Short mmCIF file of C-alpha atoms in Angstrom, two decimals:
data_model
loop_
_atom_site.label_atom_id
_atom_site.label_comp_id
_atom_site.label_asym_id
_atom_site.label_seq_id
_atom_site.Cartn_x
_atom_site.Cartn_y
_atom_site.Cartn_z
CA MET A 139 0.62 54.33 12.43
CA THR A 140 1.05 50.56 12.55
CA SER A 141 3.47 49.09 10.05
CA ALA A 142 2.74 46.00 7.97
CA SER A 143 5.54 44.10 9.68
CA SER A 144 4.09 44.71 13.14
CA LEU A 145 0.72 43.45 11.96
CA ILE A 146 2.29 40.25 10.67
CA LEU A 147 4.14 39.69 13.96
CA ALA A 148 1.12 40.45 16.15
CA ASN A 149 -0.08 37.64 18.43
CA ILE A 150 -3.42 35.90 17.93
CA PRO A 151 -6.08 37.42 20.22
CA SER A 152 -8.66 35.22 21.90
CA PRO A 153 -12.38 36.01 21.68
CA ASP A 154 -13.69 38.12 24.57
CA ARG A 155 -16.32 35.48 25.32
CA GLY A 156 -17.51 32.04 24.28
CA VAL A 157 -21.16 32.39 25.35
CA TRP A 158 -23.82 34.86 24.25
CA LYS A 159 -27.16 35.18 26.03
CA LEU A 160 -30.26 35.41 23.86
CA ASP A 161 -33.08 37.16 25.76
CA LEU A 162 -36.47 35.95 24.53
CA GLY A 163 -38.41 37.83 27.19
CA PHE A 164 -39.77 34.81 29.04
CA ILE A 165 -36.46 32.93 28.98
CA THR A 166 -32.78 33.59 28.34
CA LEU A 167 -30.99 31.06 26.17
CA PRO A 168 -27.20 30.75 26.23
CA LEU A 169 -25.65 30.43 22.77
CA ARG A 170 -22.38 28.60 23.20
CA ALA A 171 -19.76 28.76 20.47
CA TYR A 172 -18.49 25.29 21.41
CA ALA A 173 -21.92 23.70 20.99
CA LEU A 174 -22.56 25.55 17.72
CA CYS A 175 -19.23 24.31 16.32
CA ILE A 176 -20.04 20.72 17.31
CA ILE A 177 -23.44 20.96 15.60
CA LEU A 178 -21.95 22.51 12.46
CA GLY A 179 -19.30 19.78 12.33
CA ILE A 180 -21.95 17.05 12.61
CA VAL A 181 -24.01 18.62 9.82
CA ILE A 182 -21.01 18.81 7.48
CA ALA A 183 -19.94 15.24 8.31
CA ILE A 184 -23.44 13.93 7.51
CA TRP A 185 -23.72 15.97 4.29
CA TRP A 186 -20.30 14.88 3.01
CA GLY A 187 -20.76 11.29 4.10
CA GLU A 188 -24.12 11.17 2.33
CA ARG A 189 -22.57 12.29 -0.96
CA ARG A 190 -19.76 9.75 -0.67
CA LEU A 191 -22.07 6.86 0.20
CA ILE A 192 -24.37 7.66 -2.73
CA ALA A 193 -21.30 7.63 -5.00
CA ARG A 194 -20.68 4.07 -3.78
CA GLY A 195 -24.20 3.03 -4.75
CA GLY A 196 -25.91 3.69 -1.43
CA ALA A 197 -29.47 4.94 -1.15
CA PRO A 198 -30.07 8.64 -0.44
CA GLY A 199 -30.87 9.31 3.21
CA THR A 200 -28.89 6.35 4.53
CA VAL A 201 -26.24 8.40 6.34
CA ILE A 202 -28.88 10.57 8.00
CA ASP A 203 -30.76 7.49 9.20
CA VAL A 204 -27.59 5.91 10.58
CA ALA A 205 -26.54 9.22 12.16
CA VAL A 206 -29.72 9.15 14.25
CA TRP A 207 -28.05 6.27 16.10
CA ALA A 208 -24.38 7.18 15.74
CA VAL A 209 -24.49 10.83 16.89
CA PRO A 210 -26.17 10.33 20.30
CA PHE A 211 -23.99 7.30 20.99
CA GLY A 212 -20.92 9.30 19.97
CA LEU A 213 -21.75 12.25 22.24
CA VAL A 214 -22.27 9.96 25.21
CA GLY A 215 -19.09 8.03 24.42
CA GLY A 216 -17.07 11.20 24.00
CA ARG A 217 -18.23 12.54 27.33
CA LEU A 218 -17.60 9.23 29.12
CA TYR A 219 -14.04 9.10 27.77
CA HIS A 220 -13.38 12.68 28.87
CA VAL A 221 -14.76 12.11 32.37
CA ALA A 222 -12.83 8.83 32.72
CA THR A 223 -9.50 10.30 31.63
CA ASP A 224 -9.97 13.68 33.40
CA TYR A 225 -11.73 12.31 36.46
CA TYR A 226 -9.85 14.69 38.78
CA ARG A 227 -11.96 17.55 37.38
CA TYR A 228 -15.19 16.04 38.70
CA PHE A 229 -14.35 13.75 41.60
CA GLY A 230 -12.50 14.36 44.84
CA GLU A 231 -12.44 16.96 47.58
CA GLY A 232 -14.17 20.18 46.58
CA LYS A 233 -15.44 18.76 43.27
CA ASN A 234 -19.03 18.32 42.14
CA PRO A 235 -19.64 15.00 40.32
CA LEU A 236 -22.75 16.45 38.68
CA ASP A 237 -20.48 18.74 36.66
CA ALA A 238 -19.68 15.65 34.60
CA LEU A 239 -23.10 16.11 33.00
CA ARG A 240 -22.37 19.68 31.90
CA ILE A 241 -21.37 18.74 28.38
CA TRP A 242 -22.02 22.31 27.19
CA ASP A 243 -18.96 23.45 29.16
CA GLY A 244 -16.69 21.46 26.85
CA GLY A 245 -14.99 18.12 27.19
CA LEU A 246 -15.50 15.43 24.55
CA GLY A 247 -12.93 12.70 24.01
CA ILE A 248 -12.67 11.76 20.35
CA TRP A 249 -11.74 8.14 21.09
CA GLY A 250 -14.84 7.60 23.19
CA ALA A 251 -16.94 9.32 20.53
CA ILE A 252 -15.54 7.06 17.80
CA ALA A 253 -15.85 3.88 19.88
CA LEU A 254 -19.41 4.30 21.14
CA GLY A 255 -20.45 6.17 18.00
CA GLY A 256 -19.27 3.11 16.08
CA VAL A 257 -21.66 0.98 18.11
CA GLY A 258 -24.51 3.31 17.20
CA ALA A 259 -23.43 3.27 13.55
CA TRP A 260 -23.37 -0.53 13.61
CA ILE A 261 -26.95 -0.60 14.90
CA GLY A 262 -28.05 1.89 12.25
CA CYS A 263 -26.23 0.03 9.47
CA ARG A 264 -27.83 -3.25 10.51
CA ARG A 265 -31.25 -1.65 10.32
CA LYS A 266 -30.51 -0.17 6.89
CA GLY A 267 -28.74 -3.25 5.49
CA VAL A 268 -25.47 -1.40 4.85
CA PRO A 269 -22.07 -2.96 5.70
CA LEU A 270 -20.41 -0.95 8.48
CA PRO A 271 -16.99 -0.77 6.68
CA VAL A 272 -18.63 0.87 3.65
CA PHE A 273 -20.35 3.40 5.88
CA ALA A 274 -17.10 4.09 7.78
CA ASP A 275 -15.17 4.69 4.55
CA SER A 276 -17.85 7.10 3.38
CA VAL A 277 -17.90 9.28 6.50
CA ALA A 278 -14.16 9.23 7.30
CA PRO A 279 -13.12 12.59 5.78
CA GLY A 280 -16.27 14.23 7.10
CA ILE A 281 -15.54 13.07 10.65
CA VAL A 282 -12.03 14.51 10.74
CA THR A 283 -13.34 17.75 9.20
CA ALA A 284 -15.96 17.91 11.95
CA GLN A 285 -13.14 17.53 14.46
CA ALA A 286 -11.38 20.51 12.87
CA ILE A 287 -14.52 22.62 13.21
CA GLY A 288 -14.87 21.51 16.82
CA ARG A 289 -11.41 22.95 17.54
CA ILE A 290 -12.80 26.39 16.73
CA GLY A 291 -15.06 25.87 19.74
CA ASN A 292 -11.94 25.24 21.86
CA TYR A 293 -10.63 28.61 20.66
CA PHE A 294 -13.75 30.36 21.99
CA ASN A 295 -13.47 28.42 25.25
CA GLN A 296 -9.78 29.39 25.63
CA GLU A 297 -8.74 25.77 26.12
CA LEU A 298 -6.40 23.14 24.66
CA TYR A 299 -3.39 25.40 24.30
CA GLY A 300 0.31 24.81 24.89
CA GLY A 301 3.17 26.41 26.72
CA PRO A 302 4.45 29.98 26.44
CA THR A 303 5.97 31.04 23.12
CA ASP A 304 7.42 34.13 21.49
CA LEU A 305 6.41 33.01 17.99
CA PRO A 306 4.38 35.54 15.99
CA TRP A 307 1.30 33.26 16.08
CA GLY A 308 1.31 32.96 19.86
CA LEU A 309 -2.16 32.95 21.39
CA GLU A 310 -3.23 35.53 23.96
CA ILE A 311 -5.36 34.11 26.79
CA TYR A 312 -7.49 36.65 28.65
CA LYS A 313 -8.85 36.71 32.15
CA ARG A 314 -12.65 36.40 32.02
CA ILE A 315 -15.09 37.53 34.71
CA ASN A 316 -18.74 36.47 35.06
CA GLU A 317 -21.66 38.66 36.12
CA PHE A 318 -20.87 38.06 39.79
CA GLY A 319 -17.33 39.33 39.45
CA VAL A 320 -15.86 35.84 39.76
CA GLU A 321 -13.19 34.58 37.36
CA ASP A 322 -14.90 32.24 34.88
CA PRO A 323 -12.87 31.17 31.81
CA LEU A 324 -15.82 29.46 30.10
CA ASN A 325 -18.86 31.60 30.83
CA GLY A 326 -17.26 34.93 31.64
CA VAL A 327 -16.32 37.97 29.56
CA ALA A 328 -12.81 39.36 29.15
CA GLU A 329 -11.97 42.48 31.11
CA ALA A 330 -11.69 45.74 29.23
CA SER A 331 -7.97 45.76 29.92
CA HIS A 332 -7.63 42.27 28.37
CA THR A 333 -5.45 41.03 31.21
CA LEU A 334 -3.27 38.14 30.04
CA VAL A 335 -3.14 34.93 32.07
CA ASP A 336 -1.31 31.60 32.05
CA GLY A 337 1.96 32.99 30.70
CA SER A 338 0.38 34.26 27.49
CA PRO A 339 1.08 34.26 24.65
CA VAL A 340 1.02 30.45 24.31
CA HIS A 341 1.13 27.84 21.56
CA PRO A 342 -2.33 27.59 19.92
CA THR A 343 -2.29 23.80 19.87
CA PHE A 344 -5.99 23.74 19.01
CA LEU A 345 -5.06 25.61 15.80
CA TYR A 346 -2.26 23.16 15.03
CA GLU A 347 -4.70 20.28 15.31
CA LEU A 348 -7.33 22.10 13.25
CA ILE A 349 -4.89 22.50 10.37
CA TRP A 350 -3.66 18.91 10.74
CA ASN A 351 -7.20 17.55 10.67
CA LEU A 352 -7.97 19.34 7.41
CA LEU A 353 -4.77 17.91 5.89
CA VAL A 354 -5.83 14.42 7.02
CA ALA A 355 -9.22 14.91 5.35
CA LEU A 356 -7.44 15.76 2.09
CA LEU A 357 -5.18 12.72 2.54
CA VAL A 358 -8.17 10.39 2.94
CA VAL A 359 -9.89 11.79 -0.15
CA TRP A 360 -6.71 11.54 -2.23
CA ALA A 361 -5.85 8.00 -1.09
CA ASP A 362 -9.44 6.87 -1.60
CA ARG A 363 -9.49 8.11 -5.19
CA LYS A 364 -5.98 6.93 -5.99
CA PHE A 365 -6.24 3.41 -4.59
CA ARG A 366 -10.04 2.91 -4.49
CA LEU A 367 -9.94 1.98 -0.83
CA GLY A 368 -12.61 -0.30 0.54
CA HIS A 369 -13.48 -2.60 3.44
CA GLY A 370 -12.80 0.13 6.03
CA ARG A 371 -9.35 1.09 4.75
CA ALA A 372 -10.25 4.74 4.10
CA PHE A 373 -11.40 4.98 7.72
CA ALA A 374 -8.15 3.35 8.84
CA VAL A 375 -6.16 5.94 6.85
CA TYR A 376 -8.05 8.63 8.78
CA VAL A 377 -7.23 6.99 12.12
CA ALA A 378 -3.56 6.53 11.23
CA GLY A 379 -3.17 10.06 9.92
CA TYR A 380 -4.99 11.70 12.77
CA THR A 381 -3.14 9.84 15.50
CA VAL A 382 0.26 10.93 14.15
CA GLY A 383 -0.60 14.59 14.50
CA ARG A 384 -2.56 14.16 17.72
CA GLY A 385 0.32 12.35 19.41
CA VAL A 386 2.82 15.11 18.57
CA ILE A 387 0.48 18.00 19.38
CA GLU A 388 -0.65 16.37 22.62
CA MET A 389 2.90 16.53 23.97
CA MET A 390 2.90 20.31 23.40
CA ARG A 391 -0.14 20.87 25.63
CA THR A 392 0.30 22.07 29.21
CA ASP A 393 -3.14 21.40 30.70
CA PRO A 394 -3.29 18.67 33.37
CA ALA A 395 -3.81 15.14 32.04
CA THR A 396 -3.79 11.57 33.27
CA GLN A 397 -0.44 9.85 32.71
CA VAL A 398 0.08 6.31 31.41
CA LEU A 399 3.65 4.93 31.45
CA GLY A 400 4.96 8.47 31.79
CA LEU A 401 2.97 9.80 28.81
CA ARG A 402 -0.23 11.78 28.61
CA ILE A 403 -2.98 9.22 28.13
CA ASN A 404 -3.93 10.56 24.70
CA VAL A 405 -0.34 10.18 23.49
CA PHE A 406 -0.38 6.56 24.59
CA THR A 407 -3.81 5.99 23.01
CA SER A 408 -2.71 7.61 19.75
CA ALA A 409 0.33 5.34 19.50
CA VAL A 410 -1.71 2.19 20.06
CA LEU A 411 -4.39 3.20 17.57
CA PHE A 412 -1.82 4.19 14.94
CA VAL A 413 -0.29 0.70 15.03
CA GLY A 414 -3.73 -0.89 14.93
CA ALA A 415 -4.78 1.22 11.93
CA ILE A 416 -1.66 0.33 9.94
CA VAL A 417 -2.10 -3.38 10.66
CA TYR A 418 -5.75 -3.17 9.58
CA ILE A 419 -4.85 -1.42 6.30
CA ILE A 420 -2.44 -4.24 5.47
CA ILE A 421 -4.84 -7.04 6.41
CA ALA A 422 -7.90 -5.51 4.72
CA ARG A 423 -6.11 -5.46 1.35
CA ARG A 424 -6.69 -9.21 1.14
CA ARG A 425 -10.45 -8.69 1.07
CA GLY A 426 -10.38 -7.50 -2.51
CA PRO A 427 -11.47 -4.36 -4.34
CA ARG A 428 -13.80 -1.69 -3.03
CA GLU A 429 -17.40 -2.68 -2.38
CA GLU A 430 -20.19 -1.11 -4.39
CA LEU A 431 -23.70 -0.85 -2.99
CA SER A 432 -25.84 -1.22 -6.11
CA THR A 433 -27.42 -3.94 -4.02
CA VAL A 434 -26.23 -6.50 -1.50
CA ASP A 435 -26.41 -10.25 -2.02
CA ALA A 436 -28.68 -11.56 0.72
CA ILE A 437 -26.81 -14.88 0.84
CA ASP A 438 -23.21 -13.92 1.48
CA GLY A 439 -23.31 -10.14 1.82
CA GLU A 440 -21.20 -9.55 -1.29
CA PRO A 441 -22.17 -6.57 -3.46
CA VAL A 442 -23.73 -7.44 -6.81
CA THR A 443 -25.21 -5.40 -9.65
CA VAL A 444 -28.87 -5.44 -10.66
CA ILE A 445 -29.46 -5.04 -14.40
CA ASP A 446 -32.67 -3.45 -15.60
CA GLU A 447 -33.74 -1.46 -18.64
CA ASP A 448 -32.10 1.70 -17.29
CA THR A 449 -28.75 0.08 -16.51
CA ASP A 450 -25.70 1.20 -18.46
CA LEU A 451 -24.33 -2.15 -19.61
CA ASP A 452 -20.90 -0.68 -20.33
CA ALA A 453 -20.58 0.20 -16.63
CA VAL A 454 -21.51 -3.26 -15.39
CA GLU A 455 -18.59 -5.27 -14.09
CA PRO A 456 -18.46 -8.89 -15.30
CA ILE A 457 -19.71 -11.50 -12.90
CA ASP A 458 -17.03 -13.65 -11.35
CA SER A 459 -16.42 -17.21 -12.61
CA GLU A 460 -17.94 -19.01 -9.61
CA ARG A 461 -21.21 -17.10 -9.88
CA ALA A 462 -21.20 -17.64 -13.65
CA ASP A 463 -20.87 -21.40 -13.14
CA GLU A 464 -23.76 -21.35 -10.68
CA ALA A 465 -25.88 -19.43 -13.16
CA THR A 466 -25.01 -21.88 -15.94
CA ASP A 467 -25.89 -24.88 -13.80
CA THR A 468 -29.25 -23.34 -12.96
CA THR A 469 -29.98 -22.59 -16.63
CA ASP A 470 -29.04 -26.13 -17.68
CA ALA A 471 -31.33 -27.59 -15.04
CA ASP A 472 -34.25 -25.44 -16.18
CA THR A 473 -33.62 -26.44 -19.83
CA THR A 474 -33.55 -30.15 -18.93
CA ASP A 475 -36.88 -29.85 -17.12
CA SER A 476 -38.41 -28.13 -20.16
CA VAL A 477 -37.20 -30.87 -22.52
CA THR A 478 -38.56 -33.56 -20.24
CA GLU A 479 -42.00 -31.97 -20.27
CA ALA A 480 -41.86 -31.64 -24.07
CA ASP A 481 -41.09 -35.38 -24.44
CA LYS A 482 -44.42 -36.18 -22.79
CA VAL A 483 -46.33 -34.72 -25.76
CA SER A 484 -47.19 -37.35 -28.42
CA PRO A 485 -45.82 -37.08 -31.98
CA ASP A 486 -49.37 -36.89 -33.35
CA GLU A 487 -50.16 -33.89 -31.18
CA ASN A 488 -46.99 -32.20 -32.39
CA ALA A 489 -47.92 -32.90 -36.00
CA GLU A 490 -51.43 -31.54 -35.64
CA THR A 491 -50.29 -28.30 -34.08
CA ALA A 492 -47.30 -27.72 -36.38
CA GLU A 493 -47.53 -24.98 -39.01
CA PRO A 494 -46.18 -25.78 -42.52
CA ALA A 495 -42.88 -24.03 -43.23
CA THR A 496 -42.85 -21.67 -46.20
CA SER A 497 -40.16 -19.80 -48.06
CA GLY A 498 -41.15 -17.13 -50.49
CA ASN A 499 -44.44 -17.73 -52.42
CA ASP A 500 -44.15 -21.52 -52.99
CA ALA A 501 -43.37 -24.12 -50.35
CA LYS A 502 -40.90 -26.79 -51.37
CA PRO A 503 -40.69 -30.13 -49.55
CA THR A 504 -37.37 -30.98 -48.02
CA SER A 505 -35.61 -34.01 -49.33
#
């Protein structure tokens, strides 16, 4: 009989496989946990970002339309970053460069995904007439949540783990064999004996980052509500928060990585981006309060509010003094033009068309 204490201290087992084959008769489709997690993360990021953008006055469907550009760009950028920083996996003696195209086997660099995905988002935002900083603030917590879900895919792939540990949450890594009897960590199935490899159990660094990412998502939501962040500052909070955890967790990983100035390249990148995000948060404060997307002024791109019969007047923010002066000048000019036209009418014409003023039953002449 297993005691409760031994259950608590048991190590974390890895899944036996990360790929299931769906036989449709005429074709066999591989269902990859990593790909399914990426897709689920994208769906959640779009859904959450849509709700947040609508709350800022954006039109329904905007995030989906922008995502049509951002997601493909992001996937390409993420893969390019991974191949560039882990080039030794695909180039050199005994390597096949075409493996760089096998995105389904894992390997997406978040910084490349954000950078090139940002280009796609910029194109989509331009087409929809939405300022990119507003869009970025809206999707920030959804993006980091999608990253957390993606880490579940790393769990199924038995990748992104750290060094050996005797902690109770140590991760067991199993030897996997494919249908040809060859060791295959990604596409194979664990042996019945669940043979441990790589000094298992090890630190589940993918799990550490998953938890950290969810905490960063909560931080972004809290800070956004507390301080009404705008002009890209909510997105910068996400970058700053994520890079802190990523830099620490990256140094716990034991998989091979390109070194820059004696550090794993992602540690170096995280440090640079953290500083950049903090500087941006400070500078962007000078741009004023959060933007609202009731509509966008076509002249200077500043958000304004359209008032119609359905508008709640109590919720309308007062127009600023400069715009009020411009409105007053325009009104005065229109009034002057009307008076000038009225002066052209002769007194006799005015007298003939005037109605006699009455008060009560009898009209009394004025003295």
